[in-house]
Coordinates of C-alpha atoms and ligand atoms in Angstrom, one line a residue:
X1 CA 31.0 129.1 67.9
X2 CA 30.5 126.4 65.2
X3 CA 26.8 125.9 64.3
X4 CA 25.2 122.8 65.6
X5 CA 24.6 121.7 62.0
X6 CA 28.3 121.9 61.2
X7 CA 29.2 120.1 64.4
X8 CA 26.8 117.3 63.6
X9 CA 28.1 117.0 60.0
X10 CA 31.7 116.8 61.3
X11 CA 30.8 114.1 63.9
X12 CA 28.9 112.0 61.4
X13 CA 31.6 112.3 58.7
X14 CA 34.4 111.5 61.3
X15 CA 32.7 108.3 62.4
X16 CA 33.3 106.7 58.9
X17 CA 37.0 106.4 59.9
X18 CA 38.9 104.5 62.5
X19 CA 41.8 105.9 64.5
X20 CA 44.9 103.7 64.6
X21 CA 45.3 102.4 68.2
X22 CA 48.0 104.0 70.4
X23 CA 49.4 106.2 67.6
X24 CA 50.3 109.8 68.6
X25 CA 50.5 112.2 65.7
X26 CA 52.6 115.3 65.4
X27 CA 52.7 118.0 62.8
X28 CA 56.4 118.2 62.1
X29 CA 58.9 119.8 59.7
X30 CA 57.1 118.3 56.7
X31 CA 53.5 118.2 58.1
X32 CA 52.2 114.7 58.9
X33 CA 54.0 111.8 57.2
X34 CA 53.7 108.1 57.8
X35 CA 52.4 104.8 56.4
X36 CA 49.5 105.7 54.2
X37 CA 47.1 103.3 56.0
X38 CA 47.3 105.3 59.1
X39 CA 46.4 108.7 57.6
X40 CA 42.6 108.9 57.2
X41 CA 41.8 110.6 60.5
X42 CA 44.9 112.8 60.2
X43 CA 43.8 114.1 56.8
X44 CA 40.3 114.6 58.1
X45 CA 41.7 116.8 60.9
X46 CA 43.8 118.7 58.4
X47 CA 40.7 119.4 56.3
X48 CA 39.0 120.8 59.4
X49 CA 42.0 123.0 60.2
X50 CA 42.4 124.3 56.7
X51 CA 38.9 125.5 56.8
X52 CA 39.4 127.2 60.1
X53 CA 42.7 128.8 58.9
X54 CA 41.0 130.2 55.9
X55 CA 38.1 131.7 57.9
X56 CA 40.6 133.1 60.4
X57 CA 42.4 134.9 57.5
X58 CA 39.1 136.3 56.2
X59 CA 38.5 133.8 53.5
X60 CA 42.0 133.7 51.9
X61 CA 42.8 130.5 50.1
X62 CA 44.7 127.9 52.0
X63 CA 46.4 124.9 50.3
X64 CA 46.5 121.3 51.3
X65 CA 49.1 119.0 49.7
X66 CA 48.9 115.3 50.0
X67 CA 52.4 113.9 49.5
X68 CA 55.2 112.1 51.2
X69 CA 57.9 113.5 49.0
X70 CA 61.0 111.2 48.9
X71 CA 59.5 108.6 51.2
X72 CA 58.8 105.1 50.0
X73 CA 55.6 104.5 47.9
X74 CA 53.6 103.0 50.8
X75 CA 53.9 106.2 52.8
X76 CA 51.9 109.3 52.4
X77 CA 51.6 112.7 54.1
X78 CA 49.7 115.9 54.3
X79 CA 50.7 119.5 54.9
X80 CA 49.1 122.9 54.8
X81 CA 50.1 125.9 52.7
X82 CA 49.6 129.5 53.9
X83 CA 48.2 132.3 51.7
X84 CA 51.5 133.6 50.2
X85 CA 52.5 130.0 49.4
X86 CA 54.6 129.6 52.6
X87 CA 54.5 126.7 55.1
X88 CA 51.9 126.8 57.8
X89 CA 52.5 129.4 60.5
X90 CA 54.3 127.6 63.4
X91 CA 51.7 128.4 66.0
X92 CA 49.1 126.5 64.0
X93 CA 51.2 123.4 63.9
X94 CA 50.1 122.8 67.5
X95 CA 46.4 123.1 66.6
X96 CA 47.0 120.6 63.8
X97 CA 48.5 118.2 66.3
X98 CA 45.7 118.7 68.7
X99 CA 42.9 118.0 66.1
X100 CA 44.8 115.0 64.7
X101 CA 45.0 113.4 68.1
X102 CA 41.4 114.2 69.1
X103 CA 39.2 111.1 69.6
X104 CA 36.7 110.9 66.7
X105 CA 33.7 110.9 69.1
X106 CA 34.8 114.4 70.4
X107 CA 36.5 115.8 67.3
X108 CA 33.7 118.3 66.7
X109 CA 34.0 119.5 70.3
X110 CA 37.8 120.0 69.9
X111 CA 37.1 121.9 66.6
X112 CA 34.7 124.1 68.5
X113 CA 37.2 124.7 71.3
X114 CA 39.7 125.8 68.7
X115 CA 37.1 128.2 67.1
X116 CA 36.8 129.9 70.5
X117 CA 40.5 129.8 71.4
X118 CA 41.7 131.1 68.0
X119 CA 38.8 133.5 67.9
X120 CA 37.6 132.5 64.4
X121 CA 34.8 134.5 62.9
X122 CA 32.6 131.6 61.7
X123 CA 30.6 133.8 59.2
X124 CA 33.7 134.3 57.2
X125 CA 34.0 132.2 54.0
X126 CA 36.4 129.3 53.9
X127 CA 38.4 128.5 50.8
X128 CA 40.8 125.6 50.2
X129 CA 42.8 124.4 47.2
X130 CA 44.4 121.0 47.2
X131 CA 46.4 118.6 45.1
X132 CA 48.3 115.3 45.5
X133 CA 51.3 113.5 44.2
X134 CA 51.1 110.2 42.3
X135 CA 50.9 107.8 45.2
X136 CA 48.1 105.2 45.0
X137 CA 46.8 106.1 48.4
X138 CA 46.3 109.7 47.3
X139 CA 42.8 109.3 45.8
X140 CA 41.5 107.7 49.1
X141 CA 43.0 110.5 51.2
X142 CA 41.7 113.2 48.9
X143 CA 38.2 111.6 49.4
X144 CA 38.7 112.0 53.2
X145 CA 39.8 115.6 52.7
X146 CA 36.7 116.2 50.6
X147 CA 34.5 114.8 53.4
X148 CA 36.0 117.2 56.0
X149 CA 35.7 120.2 53.7
X150 CA 32.1 119.3 52.8
X151 CA 31.2 118.9 56.5
X152 CA 32.6 122.4 57.2
X153 CA 30.8 123.9 54.2
X154 CA 34.1 125.0 52.7
X155 CA 34.5 126.1 49.1
X156 CA 37.3 124.1 47.5
X157 CA 39.1 123.3 44.2
X158 CA 40.7 120.0 43.6
X159 CA 43.8 120.5 41.4
X160 CA 44.3 116.7 41.1
X161 CA 48.0 115.8 40.5
X162 CA 50.5 118.6 41.0
X163 CA 54.0 119.0 42.3
X164 CA 54.2 120.5 45.8
X165 CA 55.6 123.8 44.5
X166 CA 52.9 124.0 41.8
X167 CA 50.3 123.9 44.6
X168 CA 52.2 126.6 46.6
X169 CA 52.3 128.7 43.4
X170 CA 48.5 128.4 42.8
X171 CA 47.8 129.4 46.5
X172 CA 49.8 132.5 46.1
X173 CA 48.2 133.4 42.8
X174 CA 44.7 132.9 44.2
X175 CA 45.4 135.3 47.0
X176 CA 47.1 138.0 45.0
X177 CA 44.6 137.8 42.0
X178 CA 43.7 141.3 40.8
X179 CA 46.2 143.1 43.1
X180 CA 49.5 144.9 42.1
X181 CA 51.3 141.8 43.5
X182 CA 49.5 139.3 41.3
X183 CA 51.8 136.4 41.2
X184 CA 50.5 134.7 38.1
X185 CA 47.5 132.9 36.7
X186 CA 46.2 130.4 39.3
X187 CA 46.4 127.4 37.1
X188 CA 48.9 124.7 36.0
X189 CA 49.0 126.3 32.6
X190 CA 49.7 129.7 34.1
X191 CA 52.6 128.1 36.0
X192 CA 54.2 126.7 32.9
X193 CA 53.7 130.0 30.9
X194 CA 55.2 132.1 33.7
X195 CA 58.3 129.8 33.9
X196 CA 58.7 129.4 30.2
X197 CA 58.3 133.1 29.3
X198 CA 60.8 134.3 31.9
X199 CA 63.2 131.5 31.0
X200 CA 63.1 132.6 27.3
X201 CA 63.7 136.2 28.3
X202 CA 66.6 135.6 30.6
X203 CA 68.2 133.3 27.9
X204 CA 68.2 135.9 25.2
X205 CA 71.5 136.0 23.5
X206 CA 72.9 132.8 25.2
X207 CA 72.5 129.1 24.5
X208 CA 72.5 126.1 26.7
X209 CA 75.3 123.8 25.8
X210 CA 74.5 120.1 25.4
X211 CA 71.5 118.3 26.9
X212 CA 70.3 117.8 30.5
X213 CA 69.1 114.4 31.7
X214 CA 66.5 114.7 34.5
X215 CA 65.7 111.7 36.8
X216 CA 62.1 112.4 38.0
X217 CA 62.1 109.8 40.9
X218 CA 59.2 108.1 39.1
X219 CA 57.0 110.8 40.8
X220 CA 54.7 113.6 39.8
X221 CA 57.6 115.6 38.5
X222 CA 57.9 113.4 35.5
X223 CA 54.6 114.2 33.7
X224 CA 54.8 117.8 34.9
X225 CA 58.3 118.3 33.5
X226 CA 57.1 116.8 30.2
X227 CA 54.3 119.4 30.2
X228 CA 56.8 122.2 31.0
X229 CA 59.0 121.2 28.1
X230 CA 56.1 121.8 25.7
X231 CA 56.2 125.5 26.7
X232 CA 60.0 125.9 26.4
X233 CA 60.1 125.8 22.6
X234 CA 63.3 123.7 22.6
X235 CA 65.2 126.5 24.4
X236 CA 66.9 123.6 26.3
X237 CA 67.3 120.0 25.4
X238 CA 65.9 118.0 28.3
X239 CA 65.8 114.2 28.4
X240 CA 63.3 112.9 30.9
X241 CA 64.1 109.6 32.7
X242 CA 62.6 107.7 35.6
X243 CA 59.1 109.0 34.9
X244 CA 57.2 105.8 35.4
X245 CA 54.1 106.8 37.4
X246 CA 52.2 103.6 36.4
X247 CA 54.0 101.1 38.5
X248 CA 53.3 102.2 42.0
X249 CA 56.4 100.7 43.6
X250 CA 58.9 102.5 41.4
X251 CA 58.4 105.9 43.2
X252 CA 61.7 107.0 44.7
X253 CA 63.0 103.5 44.3
X254 CA 66.8 103.6 43.6
X255 CA 66.4 107.0 42.0
X256 CA 65.5 110.6 42.8
X257 CA 67.3 113.5 44.6
X258 CA 67.3 111.9 48.0
X259 CA 68.8 108.7 46.8
X260 CA 71.5 110.5 44.9
X261 CA 72.3 112.8 47.8
X262 CA 72.4 110.2 50.5
X263 CA 74.1 107.5 48.6
X264 CA 76.4 109.9 46.8
X265 CA 75.9 108.0 43.6
X266 CA 73.9 108.2 40.4
X267 CA 70.7 106.0 40.1
X268 CA 71.9 102.5 39.0
X269 CA 69.7 102.9 35.9
X270 CA 71.7 105.9 34.7
X271 CA 73.3 105.6 31.3
X272 CA 75.0 109.0 31.5
X273 CA 78.4 109.3 29.8
X274 CA 81.4 111.2 31.0
X275 CA 80.7 114.9 31.7
X276 CA 77.0 114.5 30.8
X277 CA 74.9 117.0 32.8
X278 CA 72.4 115.2 35.0
X279 CA 69.8 116.2 37.6
X280 CA 67.4 114.4 40.0
X281 CA 64.1 115.6 41.4
X282 CA 62.5 114.1 44.5
X283 CA 59.0 112.5 44.6
X284 CA 57.1 115.8 44.8
X285 CA 59.6 117.9 42.8
X286 CA 60.6 120.4 45.4
X287 CA 64.2 119.2 45.7
X288 CA 66.9 119.2 43.0
X289 CA 70.5 118.0 42.8
X290 CA 72.9 118.0 39.8
X291 CA 75.7 115.5 39.1
X292 CA 78.0 114.2 36.5
X293 CA 80.7 111.6 36.0
X294 CA 84.2 113.1 35.6
X295 CA 87.0 112.0 33.2
X296 CA 88.3 109.5 35.8
X297 CA 84.8 108.0 36.0
X298 CA 84.2 109.5 39.5
X299 CA 80.7 110.5 40.4
X300 CA 80.5 114.2 41.3
X301 CA 77.6 115.7 43.1
X302 CA 76.4 119.3 42.8
X303 CA 74.0 119.7 45.7
X304 CA 71.9 122.4 47.3
X305 CA 75.1 124.2 48.6
X306 CA 76.3 124.4 45.0
X307 CA 73.0 125.7 43.7
X308 CA 73.0 128.4 46.4
X309 CA 76.6 129.5 45.6
X310 CA 75.9 129.5 41.9
X311 CA 72.7 131.5 42.2
X312 CA 74.2 134.0 44.7
X313 CA 77.3 134.7 42.5
X314 CA 75.1 135.1 39.4
X315 CA 72.6 137.5 41.0
X316 CA 75.5 139.4 42.6
X317 CA 77.1 139.9 39.2
X318 CA 73.9 141.0 37.6
X319 CA 73.2 143.5 40.4
X320 CA 76.7 145.0 39.9
X321 CA 76.3 145.0 36.1
X322 CA 72.9 146.7 36.5
X323 CA 74.5 149.4 38.8
X324 CA 72.2 148.5 41.7
X325 CA 74.5 146.5 43.9
X326 CA 74.7 149.2 46.6
X327 CA 70.9 149.2 46.9
X328 CA 70.4 145.4 47.4
X329 CA 71.5 143.5 50.4
X330 CA 72.2 140.0 49.1
X331 CA 72.7 137.2 51.6
X332 CA 72.8 133.4 51.8
X333 CA 71.0 131.2 54.3
X334 CA 72.3 127.7 55.2
X335 CA 71.9 125.1 57.9
X336 CA 74.6 123.3 59.8
X337 CA 74.5 120.6 57.1
X338 CA 76.0 122.9 54.6
X339 CA 79.5 121.8 53.6
X340 CA 82.1 124.0 55.4
X341 CA 83.8 124.6 52.0
X342 CA 80.7 126.3 50.7
X343 CA 80.4 128.5 53.7
X344 CA 84.0 129.5 53.3
X345 CA 83.5 130.2 49.6
X346 CA 80.5 132.4 50.2
X347 CA 82.3 134.4 52.9
X348 CA 85.7 134.7 51.4
X349 CA 85.2 134.7 47.6
X350 CA 81.6 135.9 47.1
X351 CA 82.0 138.1 50.2
X352 CA 78.3 137.7 51.1
X353 CA 76.7 137.5 54.6
X354 CA 75.4 134.1 55.8
X355 CA 72.7 133.2 58.3
X356 CA 72.7 129.7 59.7
X357 CA 69.3 128.5 60.8
X358 CA 67.7 125.3 62.2
X359 CA 66.9 122.5 59.8
X360 CA 63.6 122.8 57.8
X361 CA 62.9 125.1 55.0
X362 CA 60.4 127.2 56.9
X363 CA 63.4 128.4 59.1
X364 CA 65.5 129.2 56.1
X365 CA 62.7 130.9 54.2
X366 CA 62.0 133.3 57.1
X367 CA 65.7 134.1 57.5
X368 CA 66.0 134.8 53.8
X369 CA 63.3 137.4 54.0
X370 CA 65.7 139.5 56.1
X371 CA 67.8 140.2 53.0
X372 CA 66.7 142.1 49.9
X373 CA 67.8 139.0 47.9
X374 CA 67.8 135.9 50.1
X375 CA 69.3 132.8 48.6
X376 CA 68.5 129.8 50.7
X377 CA 69.1 126.1 50.1
X378 CA 69.4 123.0 52.3
X379 CA 72.3 120.8 51.3
X380 CA 69.8 118.2 50.1
X381 CA 68.6 120.5 47.3
X382 CA 65.5 122.2 48.7
X383 CA 65.6 126.0 48.3
X384 CA 64.9 129.1 46.4
X385 CA 65.6 132.8 46.2
X386 CA 63.4 135.5 47.8
X387 CA 63.2 139.2 46.7
X388 CA 62.1 141.8 49.2
X389 CA 59.6 144.5 48.2
X390 CA 62.5 147.0 48.1
X391 CA 64.4 144.7 45.7
X392 CA 61.4 144.3 43.4
X393 CA 61.0 148.1 43.3
X394 CA 64.7 148.7 42.6
X395 CA 64.8 146.0 39.9
X396 CA 61.6 147.3 38.3
X397 CA 62.1 151.0 38.5
X398 CA 65.8 151.7 38.0
X399 CA 66.5 153.6 34.7
X400 CA 69.5 151.9 32.9
X401 CA 72.4 154.2 32.0
X402 CA 73.8 152.0 29.4
X403 CA 72.8 149.0 27.2
X404 CA 74.9 146.7 29.5
X405 CA 72.9 148.0 32.5
X406 CA 69.7 147.5 30.6
X407 CA 70.5 144.0 29.7
X408 CA 71.4 143.1 33.3
X409 CA 68.2 144.8 34.6
X410 CA 66.1 142.9 32.1
X411 CA 67.7 139.6 33.2
X412 CA 67.1 140.4 36.8
X413 CA 63.4 141.2 36.1
X414 CA 63.0 137.9 34.3
X415 CA 64.8 136.0 37.1
X416 CA 62.2 137.3 39.7
X417 CA 59.6 135.6 37.5
X418 CA 61.6 132.5 36.8
X419 CA 62.3 131.8 40.5
X420 CA 59.4 130.4 42.5
X421 CA 59.6 132.8 45.4
X422 CA 56.9 131.0 47.3
X423 CA 58.9 127.8 48.0
X424 CA 61.8 125.7 46.8
X425 CA 60.8 124.3 43.4
X426 CA 62.9 121.8 41.5
X427 CA 61.5 122.7 38.1
X428 CA 62.1 126.4 38.5
X429 CA 65.5 125.8 40.2
X430 CA 66.5 123.6 37.3
X431 CA 65.7 126.3 34.8
X432 CA 67.6 128.8 37.0
X433 CA 70.7 126.5 37.0
X434 CA 70.5 126.0 33.2
X435 CA 70.3 129.8 32.8
X436 CA 73.3 130.5 34.9
X437 CA 75.5 127.8 33.3
X438 CA 74.5 129.1 29.9
X439 CA 75.4 132.7 30.8
X440 CA 78.7 131.6 32.3
X441 CA 79.4 129.2 29.5
X442 CA 80.1 126.6 32.1
X443 CA 79.8 122.8 32.0
X444 CA 79.2 121.1 35.4
X445 CA 83.0 120.7 35.6
X446 CA 83.7 124.4 35.9
X447 CA 80.8 124.7 38.4
X448 CA 82.4 122.0 40.5
X449 CA 85.7 123.8 40.2
X450 CA 84.5 126.9 42.1
X451 CA 85.5 125.2 45.4
X452 CA 86.4 121.7 46.7
X453 CA 83.9 120.1 49.1
X454 CA 85.2 118.8 52.4
X455 CA 84.6 115.1 52.6
X456 CA 81.5 114.6 54.9
X457 CA 79.5 111.8 56.4
X458 CA 76.0 111.7 57.7
X459 CA 75.1 108.9 60.2
X460 CA 71.8 107.9 61.7
X461 CA 71.8 106.8 65.3
X462 CA 68.8 105.1 66.9
X463 CA 68.5 105.9 70.6
X464 CA 66.0 105.2 73.4
X465 CA 64.6 108.7 73.5
X466 CA 65.7 111.3 71.0
X467 CA 64.0 114.1 72.9
X468 CA 66.8 114.3 75.4
X469 CA 69.1 115.6 72.6
X470 CA 68.5 119.3 72.9
X471 CA 70.3 121.5 70.4
X472 CA 71.1 125.3 70.3
X473 CA 73.1 127.7 68.2
X474 CA 71.2 126.8 65.0
X475 CA 71.5 123.1 66.0
X476 CA 75.3 123.2 65.9
X477 CA 75.7 122.4 69.6
X478 CA 74.0 120.2 72.2
X479 CA 72.9 121.5 75.5
X480 CA 71.9 118.0 76.7
X481 CA 72.7 115.2 77.5
X482 CA 75.2 116.8 79.8
X483 CA 78.8 116.4 78.8
X484 CA 78.2 115.3 75.3
X485 CA 78.9 118.6 73.6
X486 CA 82.4 118.7 75.3
X487 CA 83.0 115.2 74.0
X488 CA 82.1 116.2 70.4
X489 CA 84.3 119.3 70.6
X490 CA 87.2 117.3 71.9
X491 CA 86.8 114.7 69.2
X492 CA 86.5 117.3 66.3
X493 CA 89.6 119.2 67.5
X494 CA 91.7 116.1 66.8
X495 CA 91.0 116.3 63.0
X496 CA 92.2 118.7 60.4
X497 CA 89.3 120.9 59.5
X498 CA 87.1 118.7 61.7
X499 CA 83.5 119.8 62.3
X500 CA 80.8 117.6 63.8
X501 CA 77.4 118.0 65.4
X502 CA 74.5 115.8 66.4
X503 CA 70.8 116.7 66.6
X504 CA 67.5 114.8 66.9
X505 CA 65.8 114.4 63.6
X506 CA 62.5 116.2 63.2
X507 CA 61.1 113.6 60.7
X508 CA 62.5 110.2 61.9
X509 CA 62.9 108.6 65.3
X510 CA 66.7 109.0 65.3
X511 CA 69.6 111.3 66.0
X512 CA 71.6 112.5 63.0
X513 CA 75.4 112.9 63.3
X514 CA 77.2 115.0 60.7
X515 CA 81.0 115.1 60.4
X516 CA 83.4 116.7 57.9
X517 CA 87.1 116.9 57.8
X518 CA 90.0 117.4 55.5
X519 CA 90.1 113.8 54.2
X520 CA 87.6 111.1 53.7
X521 CA 89.1 108.8 56.3
X522 CA 89.2 111.6 58.9
X523 CA 85.5 112.5 58.2
X524 CA 84.4 108.9 58.5
X525 CA 86.4 108.4 61.6
X526 CA 85.1 111.5 63.3
X527 CA 81.5 110.5 62.3
X528 CA 81.9 107.1 63.8
X529 CA 83.4 108.4 67.1
X530 CA 80.7 111.0 67.5
X531 CA 78.0 108.5 66.7
X532 CA 79.4 106.2 69.3
X533 CA 79.4 109.0 71.9
X534 CA 75.7 109.8 70.9
X535 CA 74.8 106.2 71.2
X536 CA 76.3 105.8 74.6
X537 CA 74.7 109.0 75.9
X538 CA 71.4 107.9 74.5
X539 CA 71.4 104.4 76.0
X540 CA 72.9 105.7 79.3
X541 CA 69.8 107.8 79.8
X542 CA 67.5 105.0 78.8
X543 CA 68.9 102.8 81.6
X544 CA 68.3 105.3 84.3
Ligands
LIG601 C1 69.8 116.2 57.2 C2 68.5 116.4 56.4 O1 68.6 116.2 55.2 N1 67.4 116.6 57.0 C3 66.1 116.8 56.3 C4 65.0 116.1 57.1 O2 64.9 116.7 58.4 P1 65.4 116.0 59.8 O3 64.8 116.9 60.8 O4 66.8 116.0 59.7 O5 64.8 114.6 59.8 O6 63.8 116.2 56.5 C5 63.3 117.6 56.3 C6 62.0 117.6 55.7 O7 62.0 117.1 54.4 C7 64.4 118.4 55.5 O8 64.0 119.7 55.5 C8 65.8 118.2 56.2 O9 66.7 118.8 55.4
LIG602 MG1 60.0 116.9 48.6

C-alpha cells in the first residue's frame, strides 16, 4: 500500500493540472502522443507509473522520454523505457492507459489500486532518468514529470536534451553498471566515446569515400550529431544540415526521415548534387534513411529495408571470414511494409531466414532476439541489430586461425559496440552504414544495385471506426470486416507481382493500405482499388 503521505502528495500535485474534457488516452505503439497542450495529466500519470515500475523491478532505473518524434512541432509525447533499454513491457501499457484516464480527484486511489494489483513492494527504491527532444513544450512537460516524481519520493536524473536512443543507452548503462555486461558509461559523453572508438576500430585499413550530408529534421539530432563529430577525429566527412533548433516551427517541416520516406523525395532545401550521399534523421533521431540523385536526376531512396539487407550481408560475410558462421544463426526481421523485392533478396541471395511481425519496433525487437544475430528494420528506417549472449561469447572468445580471421573477428567485436543494441538509433545506424559502404568500397549507387524495389504505394483511408479492421498473420490479412480479405486477394491477383494489405494504424485514426506491383501504374491502381474497398467496408459498418 502507498503511504498516506505519498497519496496526499500525489493528490495535491495532481490538482495543479486540468484534464482535457472528453479525451480518452491510450498508450500505443509510440507511448502517448498528441497536441502538446493536452499532455500535462498524461505526463503526470507516466511519472507515477515510472516510479512504480522501478519499485516493482527492485529499484532498477526506468527511463522517461518526452518526444513526439517526426510529428509536427506543436505535438509532443511521452514513453517509458525498460531497464535494458527496451520499450515498456506490453502488460504495463494497460496500467499506463488506466492511470492516464483516471480522474485527478481519484488518481492517488488508482495509483494505490495498482500498487496492490501489481504487488509492488513500496519499500523498494524508485529510480528514474529522463530526457526530452527540442520541442518548446518539453520544458513544461518535464516540470510536470518532476512534480510526479517528487510526490512519489522517486530519485531521478534529468538528462535535459537527448535523442531517444541516447536515453535508452543511458538506461541500459545505469542498470548494467559494474556488472560483466556493463553497456558503457551512463552519460552523453560515454555514448559518443563508445560509438567513436568502435567506429575507428572497425574502420581500420579502410576509408570512407566522399562526404555524407545529414538532414537532422531540425530536431535534437542536429546538435547531438555535431557533438558526435567532435569525437570522430575526421574519420568521416559529415556535413550537417537542417539543424535549426532555435526556430520552433522548423522541426520536421519539409525535412527529416519521415518526410523523405513518405514523399519519396529529398527535402526541398537540399542542394545535393548527382550521386552525393545523403541521409535524413527524424525529430528524435531514432530513424534513418539514405538517398541520392542518380545520373538521370532521379531521386533514389535507400530505406530501412536497404539498411537491413546491407547490414545482414556484411555481418554474414564477417562471420564467414571469421570462421564462425556455423555457430551463429543470423536472421532478418521485417514487417508487412517491407518491399517484396527486399524479402526476395534476403531469402534467395543472402539465403537468410526472415520473420515477419506486426508493425511497431517492440515486436521486431522481440523477434530479433530469437536469432544469434537479429537484424531488424522497419521500412521507414527504424531498426538495429541484436546479438545474443551466445553470439557475444563466440565473437569474444574464438581464437583466430589466421590474420584474416583475426581481422574479421576484431571487426565483429567493434560492431557489437558500434551498434546500439538497446534500440534503433539513427546516429549509430549511420556510422554502421558508412562502415559497410567503406568496407565494400561502394557508393550509394552500388548499394541500390543489389536489388530493384517493386513500385509501392501507401494510402491512408479515414473510416468511421477503424477498430472493426482486425488483422492477423502479422497484419498481412484481415479477419474482419467480413468479405474484405477475399476482395483484397481477388484484386491483387489481377496484377503482376501484386501484393496488398490493409490494417488499422496504431498511431493515427485511419486505416493504412499498402500495395506493390511490378510497375508504378499497377501499384497505384491496386492501392486505389483496395483503398476504395476499405472505404466502402468502413462506411457500410458505420451506417448499420
Ligand atoms: C506504416 C508505418 O510507417 N507505420 C509506422 C506508424 O505505425 P502505424 O501503426 O502504422 O500508425 O508509427 C509507428 C510508431 O512510430 C511505426 O513503428 C510504424 O512503422
Ligand atoms: Mg522517432
